[in-house]
Amino acid sequence: MKEYGTGSCSSRILAGTTSLHTKLESKLAKFKGVEDALVFSTGFMTMAGTVSGIMGKGDVILSDEFNHASIVDGCRLSGADVRIYKHNDMGSLEEHLAGRPASANKLIVTDGVFSMRGTVANLPRIVDLAQKHNAVLMVDDAHGTGVLGKTGRGTPEHFGLDGRIDIVCGTFSKSLGTIGGFAGSSKEIISYLRLNSRPFLFTAAPPPSVVATVIACLEVIEEEPELLVKLHDNTRIVKEGLSDAGFSLEDTVTPIIPVLIGDDRITFKVAAALEDEGIMVNPVVAPAVPPGNSLIRISVMASFSTDQLVEAIRKIKLVGQRMGIV
Ligand SMILES: Cc1ncc(COP(=O)(O)O)c(C=O)c1O
């Protein structure tokens, strides 16, 4: 803060870009294996600004029905023809793709890891379909970055698809511990976004202290791989513990663990009862999930000790029994 000040006090293209912003963009491009990257002030603005920055009237967007609200709003902002395909349903995606004129600009957009249920997009098949139908592919890897793949580079690395995704995006508000977001792609697309994405252009740049935090956090991911191992070990302990206790869990490989409940009132009651026991979980209801599909979202961290996890599982089981869920 002494060197750069407390805030940017300007948009990125006026006086808001410091050497830290450009350093972070180069670091992110390298981390994600893309030519260039662009840093936005929030993850929401990244997705909304990337989709609406490259797509417009007359173009076609194919969007998963469970994509994050930032993508949904980006689609609306773009004015493009938006087709929603069924969640992770490749038949539905192909049907929508096949019905569009070959000459139309097409964008397929999907979360890498879906934020509420922790499911992972079927990227291998989506990459094939994008190639077959000459569509651009954008992945919002908010929850995959720093979490999936051998080195935490995200959902594409998890599937061995590094370099096969046209636009990879993410946020700094999950594994990177602060606020902001990024889009990574070819130099051509990033240059285009830099001058055409209104949520990038017309807002203040992220403060230098935030940017420096992200640089430091990326270094942690690169230099402390044991954290990633611990994260997945911890996830396994919680999943096995809850399954053994009789909870109905979705089959996922991510540290987002959804406990499906269905009823909104019971969901809020369970979250409140757990808070009383010192366990913080998220009650998730519509519109974050379809009505009638409410759930408790448990997020596992690498910093939890095994003792803490065993105690948490014991308390979750207790509350589950008291509420009649297990
Ligand atoms: C999948 C996904 N995309 C985008 C965002 C928006 O990111 P942020 O909260 O950092 O603005 C979120 C955050 O909740 C998310 O889960």
Coordinates of C-alpha atoms and ligand atoms in Angstrom, one line a residue:
M1 CA 0.0 0.0 0.0
K2 CA 2.9 2.3 0.7
E3 CA 4.2 1.8 -2.8
Y4 CA 1.0 1.6 -4.8
G5 CA -1.7 3.3 -2.7
T6 CA -4.8 1.9 -1.2
G7 CA -6.9 1.9 -4.3
S8 CA -6.6 2.1 -8.1
C9 CA -9.0 5.1 -8.2
S10 CA -9.5 4.7 -11.9
S11 CA -10.6 2.2 -14.6
R12 CA -8.1 -0.2 -16.0
I13 CA -7.7 1.6 -19.3
L14 CA -7.3 5.0 -17.8
A15 CA -4.9 5.2 -14.8
G16 CA -6.0 2.0 -13.0
T17 CA -3.4 -0.5 -14.4
T18 CA -0.3 -0.8 -12.3
S19 CA 2.7 -3.0 -13.0
L20 CA 1.1 -5.5 -10.5
H21 CA -2.0 -5.9 -12.7
T22 CA 0.1 -6.7 -15.7
K23 CA 2.4 -9.0 -13.7
L24 CA -0.7 -10.9 -12.5
E25 CA -2.1 -11.2 -16.0
S26 CA 1.2 -12.7 -17.3
K27 CA 1.2 -15.1 -14.3
L28 CA -2.4 -16.2 -14.8
A29 CA -1.8 -16.8 -18.6
K30 CA 1.2 -19.0 -17.7
F31 CA -0.8 -20.8 -14.9
K32 CA -3.7 -21.5 -17.2
G33 CA -1.6 -22.3 -20.3
V34 CA -3.1 -19.6 -22.4
E35 CA -1.5 -16.7 -24.5
D36 CA -2.9 -13.8 -22.5
A37 CA -5.2 -13.0 -19.6
L38 CA -7.4 -10.1 -18.4
V39 CA -8.1 -9.2 -14.8
F40 CA -11.6 -7.9 -13.9
S41 CA -12.7 -6.4 -10.6
T42 CA -15.0 -9.3 -9.6
G43 CA -15.8 -12.8 -10.8
F44 CA -19.3 -11.8 -11.7
M45 CA -18.1 -9.0 -14.0
T46 CA -15.6 -11.4 -15.5
M47 CA -18.3 -13.9 -16.7
A48 CA -20.9 -11.2 -17.6
G49 CA -18.2 -9.1 -19.3
T50 CA -16.6 -11.9 -21.3
V51 CA -19.8 -13.4 -22.6
S52 CA -21.3 -10.0 -23.5
G53 CA -17.9 -8.7 -24.7
I54 CA -17.5 -11.3 -27.5
M55 CA -21.2 -12.1 -28.4
G56 CA -23.9 -9.9 -29.8
K57 CA -27.1 -9.7 -31.8
G58 CA -27.3 -12.5 -34.4
D59 CA -24.8 -14.7 -32.5
V60 CA -25.9 -17.9 -30.7
I61 CA -25.0 -18.9 -27.1
L62 CA -25.4 -22.4 -25.8
S63 CA -25.6 -22.3 -22.0
D64 CA -25.9 -25.1 -19.4
E65 CA -29.2 -24.7 -17.4
F66 CA -27.2 -24.7 -14.1
N67 CA -24.6 -22.1 -15.1
H68 CA -23.9 -19.3 -12.6
A69 CA -26.0 -16.2 -12.6
S70 CA -23.1 -14.1 -13.9
I71 CA -23.1 -16.2 -17.1
V72 CA -26.9 -15.9 -17.3
D73 CA -26.7 -12.1 -17.0
G74 CA -23.8 -12.0 -19.5
C75 CA -26.1 -13.8 -22.0
R76 CA -28.9 -11.4 -21.4
L77 CA -26.5 -8.4 -21.8
S78 CA -25.1 -9.7 -25.1
G79 CA -28.4 -9.6 -27.0
A80 CA -27.5 -12.9 -28.6
D81 CA -29.9 -15.8 -29.3
V82 CA -29.5 -17.9 -26.1
R83 CA -30.3 -21.6 -26.0
I84 CA -30.3 -23.3 -22.7
Y85 CA -29.3 -27.0 -22.8
K86 CA -30.2 -29.5 -20.0
H87 CA -27.6 -29.7 -17.2
N88 CA -24.5 -31.6 -18.5
D89 CA -26.7 -33.3 -21.1
M90 CA -24.7 -33.8 -24.2
G91 CA -27.6 -35.0 -26.3
S92 CA -29.5 -31.8 -25.4
L93 CA -26.4 -29.6 -26.2
E94 CA -25.9 -31.3 -29.6
E95 CA -29.6 -30.9 -30.5
H96 CA -29.4 -27.2 -29.9
L97 CA -26.1 -27.0 -31.8
A98 CA -27.4 -28.9 -34.8
G99 CA -30.4 -26.7 -35.1
R100 CA -28.3 -23.5 -35.6
P101 CA -27.1 -22.2 -39.0
A102 CA -23.5 -23.3 -39.8
S103 CA -22.6 -19.7 -40.5
A104 CA -23.7 -18.3 -37.1
N105 CA -21.1 -17.4 -34.5
K106 CA -21.6 -19.9 -31.7
L107 CA -20.4 -19.9 -28.1
I108 CA -20.8 -22.9 -25.7
V109 CA -20.5 -21.7 -22.1
T110 CA -20.3 -23.9 -19.0
D111 CA -19.2 -23.8 -15.4
G112 CA -16.2 -26.2 -15.0
V113 CA -17.4 -27.1 -11.5
F114 CA -21.1 -26.3 -10.8
S115 CA -21.2 -24.1 -7.8
M116 CA -24.1 -25.4 -5.8
R117 CA -23.8 -29.2 -6.4
G118 CA -20.1 -29.6 -7.0
T119 CA -20.7 -31.6 -10.2
V120 CA -18.0 -31.4 -13.0
A121 CA -18.9 -30.5 -16.6
N122 CA -18.4 -33.2 -19.2
L123 CA -15.6 -31.2 -20.8
P124 CA -14.2 -34.0 -23.0
R125 CA -17.5 -34.4 -24.8
I126 CA -18.1 -30.6 -24.9
V127 CA -14.7 -30.0 -26.4
D128 CA -15.6 -32.6 -29.2
L129 CA -19.0 -31.0 -29.8
A130 CA -17.5 -27.5 -30.0
Q131 CA -14.9 -28.7 -32.5
K132 CA -17.5 -30.6 -34.6
H133 CA -19.9 -27.6 -34.7
N134 CA -17.3 -24.9 -35.0
A135 CA -18.2 -23.3 -31.7
V136 CA -16.0 -21.3 -29.3
L137 CA -15.9 -22.9 -25.8
M138 CA -15.8 -20.8 -22.6
V139 CA -15.4 -22.5 -19.2
D140 CA -16.1 -20.6 -15.9
D141 CA -13.7 -22.4 -13.6
A142 CA -14.4 -20.4 -10.5
H143 CA -14.6 -23.6 -8.4
G144 CA -12.0 -25.7 -10.3
T145 CA -9.1 -23.3 -10.1
G146 CA -6.7 -24.2 -7.3
V147 CA -8.8 -27.3 -6.7
L148 CA -9.0 -29.7 -9.6
G149 CA -6.1 -31.2 -11.7
K150 CA -2.8 -32.6 -10.5
T151 CA -1.3 -29.1 -10.0
G152 CA -4.6 -27.2 -9.3
R153 CA -4.8 -25.6 -12.7
G154 CA -8.5 -26.5 -12.9
T155 CA -11.1 -28.6 -14.7
P156 CA -9.3 -28.7 -18.0
E157 CA -6.2 -30.1 -16.3
H158 CA -8.4 -32.7 -14.4
F159 CA -9.5 -34.0 -17.9
G160 CA -6.1 -33.6 -19.6
L161 CA -7.6 -30.9 -21.8
D162 CA -5.1 -28.0 -21.2
G163 CA -4.9 -25.8 -24.3
R164 CA -8.1 -27.2 -25.7
I165 CA -10.5 -24.6 -24.2
D166 CA -10.8 -21.3 -26.1
I167 CA -11.6 -19.1 -23.1
V168 CA -10.9 -20.1 -19.4
C169 CA -12.2 -17.8 -16.7
G170 CA -12.1 -17.8 -12.9
T171 CA -12.6 -15.8 -9.8
F172 CA -10.2 -14.8 -7.0
S173 CA -12.9 -15.2 -4.4
K174 CA -12.6 -18.9 -3.9
S175 CA -9.2 -20.7 -3.7
L176 CA -7.4 -17.4 -4.3
G177 CA -8.7 -15.9 -1.1
T178 CA -9.7 -12.4 -2.2
I179 CA -11.9 -10.7 -4.8
G180 CA -11.7 -10.2 -8.6
G181 CA -11.6 -12.5 -11.6
F182 CA -9.9 -13.3 -14.9
A183 CA -10.4 -14.4 -18.5
G184 CA -7.6 -16.3 -20.3
S185 CA -7.5 -16.9 -24.0
S186 CA -5.6 -16.1 -27.2
K187 CA -4.0 -12.7 -27.5
E188 CA -6.6 -11.7 -30.1
I189 CA -9.6 -12.5 -27.9
I190 CA -8.1 -10.8 -24.9
S191 CA -7.2 -7.6 -26.8
Y192 CA -10.7 -7.6 -28.2
L193 CA -12.2 -7.9 -24.7
R194 CA -9.9 -5.2 -23.4
L195 CA -11.6 -2.7 -25.6
N196 CA -15.1 -4.2 -25.9
S197 CA -16.1 -5.6 -22.5
R198 CA -18.1 -2.9 -20.7
P199 CA -17.9 -4.5 -17.2
F200 CA -14.1 -4.4 -17.7
L201 CA -13.9 -0.8 -19.1
F202 CA -16.4 1.1 -17.0
T203 CA -15.4 0.3 -13.5
A204 CA -12.5 0.9 -11.1
A205 CA -9.6 -1.5 -11.4
P206 CA -9.0 -3.9 -8.5
P207 CA -6.8 -2.3 -5.7
P208 CA -3.1 -3.2 -6.0
S209 CA -3.2 -4.8 -2.6
V210 CA -5.8 -7.3 -3.9
V211 CA -3.8 -7.9 -7.0
A212 CA -0.6 -8.6 -4.9
T213 CA -2.6 -11.0 -2.8
V214 CA -3.6 -13.0 -5.8
I215 CA 0.0 -13.2 -7.0
A216 CA 1.0 -14.5 -3.6
C217 CA -1.8 -17.0 -3.5
L218 CA -0.9 -18.3 -7.0
E219 CA 2.6 -18.8 -5.6
V220 CA 1.2 -20.8 -2.7
I221 CA -0.7 -23.1 -5.1
E222 CA 2.5 -23.6 -7.1
E223 CA 4.9 -24.0 -4.2
E224 CA 2.8 -25.9 -1.7
P225 CA 1.3 -28.9 -3.6
E226 CA 0.7 -30.7 -0.3
L227 CA -2.3 -28.3 0.3
L228 CA -4.0 -29.8 -2.7
V229 CA -3.4 -33.3 -1.5
K230 CA -4.8 -32.4 2.0
L231 CA -7.8 -30.8 0.4
H232 CA -8.8 -34.0 -1.4
D233 CA -7.9 -36.1 1.6
N234 CA -10.2 -34.0 3.8
T235 CA -12.9 -34.1 1.2
R236 CA -12.8 -37.9 1.2
I237 CA -13.0 -38.1 5.0
V238 CA -16.1 -35.9 5.0
K239 CA -17.8 -37.7 2.1
E240 CA -17.2 -41.2 3.6
G241 CA -18.2 -40.0 7.1
L242 CA -21.5 -38.5 5.9
S243 CA -22.3 -41.5 3.6
D244 CA -21.7 -43.9 6.5
A245 CA -24.0 -41.8 8.6
G246 CA -26.7 -42.3 6.0
F247 CA -26.8 -38.9 4.2
S248 CA -27.8 -38.8 0.6
L249 CA -24.9 -37.2 -1.3
E250 CA -24.3 -36.5 -5.0
D251 CA -21.4 -38.4 -6.5
T252 CA -18.8 -35.7 -7.0
V253 CA -15.0 -35.3 -7.0
T254 CA -14.9 -31.7 -5.6
P255 CA -14.8 -30.3 -2.1
I256 CA -18.3 -28.9 -2.6
I257 CA -20.5 -31.5 -0.8
P258 CA -24.2 -31.1 -1.3
V259 CA -26.5 -32.8 1.2
L260 CA -29.8 -33.0 -0.7
I261 CA -32.9 -32.0 1.4
G262 CA -35.6 -30.7 -0.9
D263 CA -37.7 -28.7 1.5
D264 CA -36.6 -25.0 2.0
R265 CA -37.8 -24.7 5.6
I266 CA -36.0 -27.9 6.8
T267 CA -32.9 -26.7 4.9
F268 CA -32.8 -23.4 6.8
K269 CA -33.6 -25.2 10.1
V270 CA -30.7 -27.7 9.6
A271 CA -28.3 -24.8 8.7
A272 CA -29.3 -22.9 11.9
A273 CA -29.1 -26.0 14.1
L274 CA -25.6 -26.7 12.7
E275 CA -24.6 -23.1 13.4
D276 CA -25.7 -23.6 17.0
E277 CA -23.3 -26.5 17.1
G278 CA -20.4 -24.4 15.7
I279 CA -20.6 -25.8 12.1
M280 CA -21.0 -23.3 9.3
V281 CA -22.7 -24.6 6.1
N282 CA -24.7 -22.9 3.4
P283 CA -28.4 -23.4 3.1
V284 CA -29.1 -23.3 -0.7
V285 CA -32.6 -22.7 -2.0
A286 CA -34.3 -21.4 -5.2
P287 CA -33.3 -19.5 -7.4
A288 CA -29.7 -20.8 -6.7
V289 CA -31.1 -24.4 -7.3
P290 CA -34.4 -25.4 -9.0
P291 CA -37.4 -25.1 -6.6
G292 CA -37.9 -28.2 -4.5
N293 CA -34.1 -29.1 -4.8
S294 CA -32.9 -27.2 -1.7
L295 CA -29.7 -28.5 -0.2
I296 CA -27.1 -27.9 2.5
R297 CA -23.7 -27.1 0.8
I298 CA -20.7 -28.2 2.8
S299 CA -17.4 -26.7 1.7
V300 CA -14.2 -28.5 2.8
M301 CA -10.9 -26.7 3.2
A302 CA -7.3 -27.9 3.3
S303 CA -6.7 -26.1 6.6
F304 CA -9.2 -28.4 8.6
S305 CA -7.5 -30.9 10.9
T306 CA -8.8 -34.5 10.9
D307 CA -10.0 -34.0 14.5
Q308 CA -12.1 -31.0 13.4
L309 CA -13.6 -33.1 10.5
V310 CA -14.4 -36.1 12.7
E311 CA -16.1 -33.7 15.2
A312 CA -18.0 -32.0 12.4
I313 CA -19.2 -35.3 11.0
R314 CA -20.4 -36.3 14.4
K315 CA -22.4 -33.1 14.9
I316 CA -23.8 -33.2 11.4
K317 CA -25.0 -36.7 12.0
L318 CA -26.6 -35.7 15.3
V319 CA -28.5 -32.8 13.7
G320 CA -29.4 -35.0 10.8
Q321 CA -30.9 -37.6 13.1
R322 CA -32.7 -34.9 15.2
M323 CA -34.3 -33.4 12.0
G324 CA -35.2 -36.8 10.6
I325 CA -32.9 -36.5 7.5
V326 CA -31.0 -39.7 8.3
Ligands
LIG1 C1 -19.4 -20.5 -10.9 C2 -19.3 -19.1 -10.5 N1 -19.0 -18.1 -11.4 C3 -18.9 -16.8 -11.0 C4 -19.0 -16.4 -9.7 C5 -18.9 -15.0 -9.3 O1 -17.7 -14.7 -8.7 P1 -17.5 -13.6 -7.6 O2 -18.3 -13.9 -6.4 O3 -16.0 -13.7 -7.3 O4 -17.9 -12.3 -8.2 C6 -19.2 -17.4 -8.7 C7 -19.3 -17.0 -7.3 O5 -20.1 -17.1 -6.5 C8 -19.4 -18.7 -9.1 O6 -19.7 -19.7 -8.2

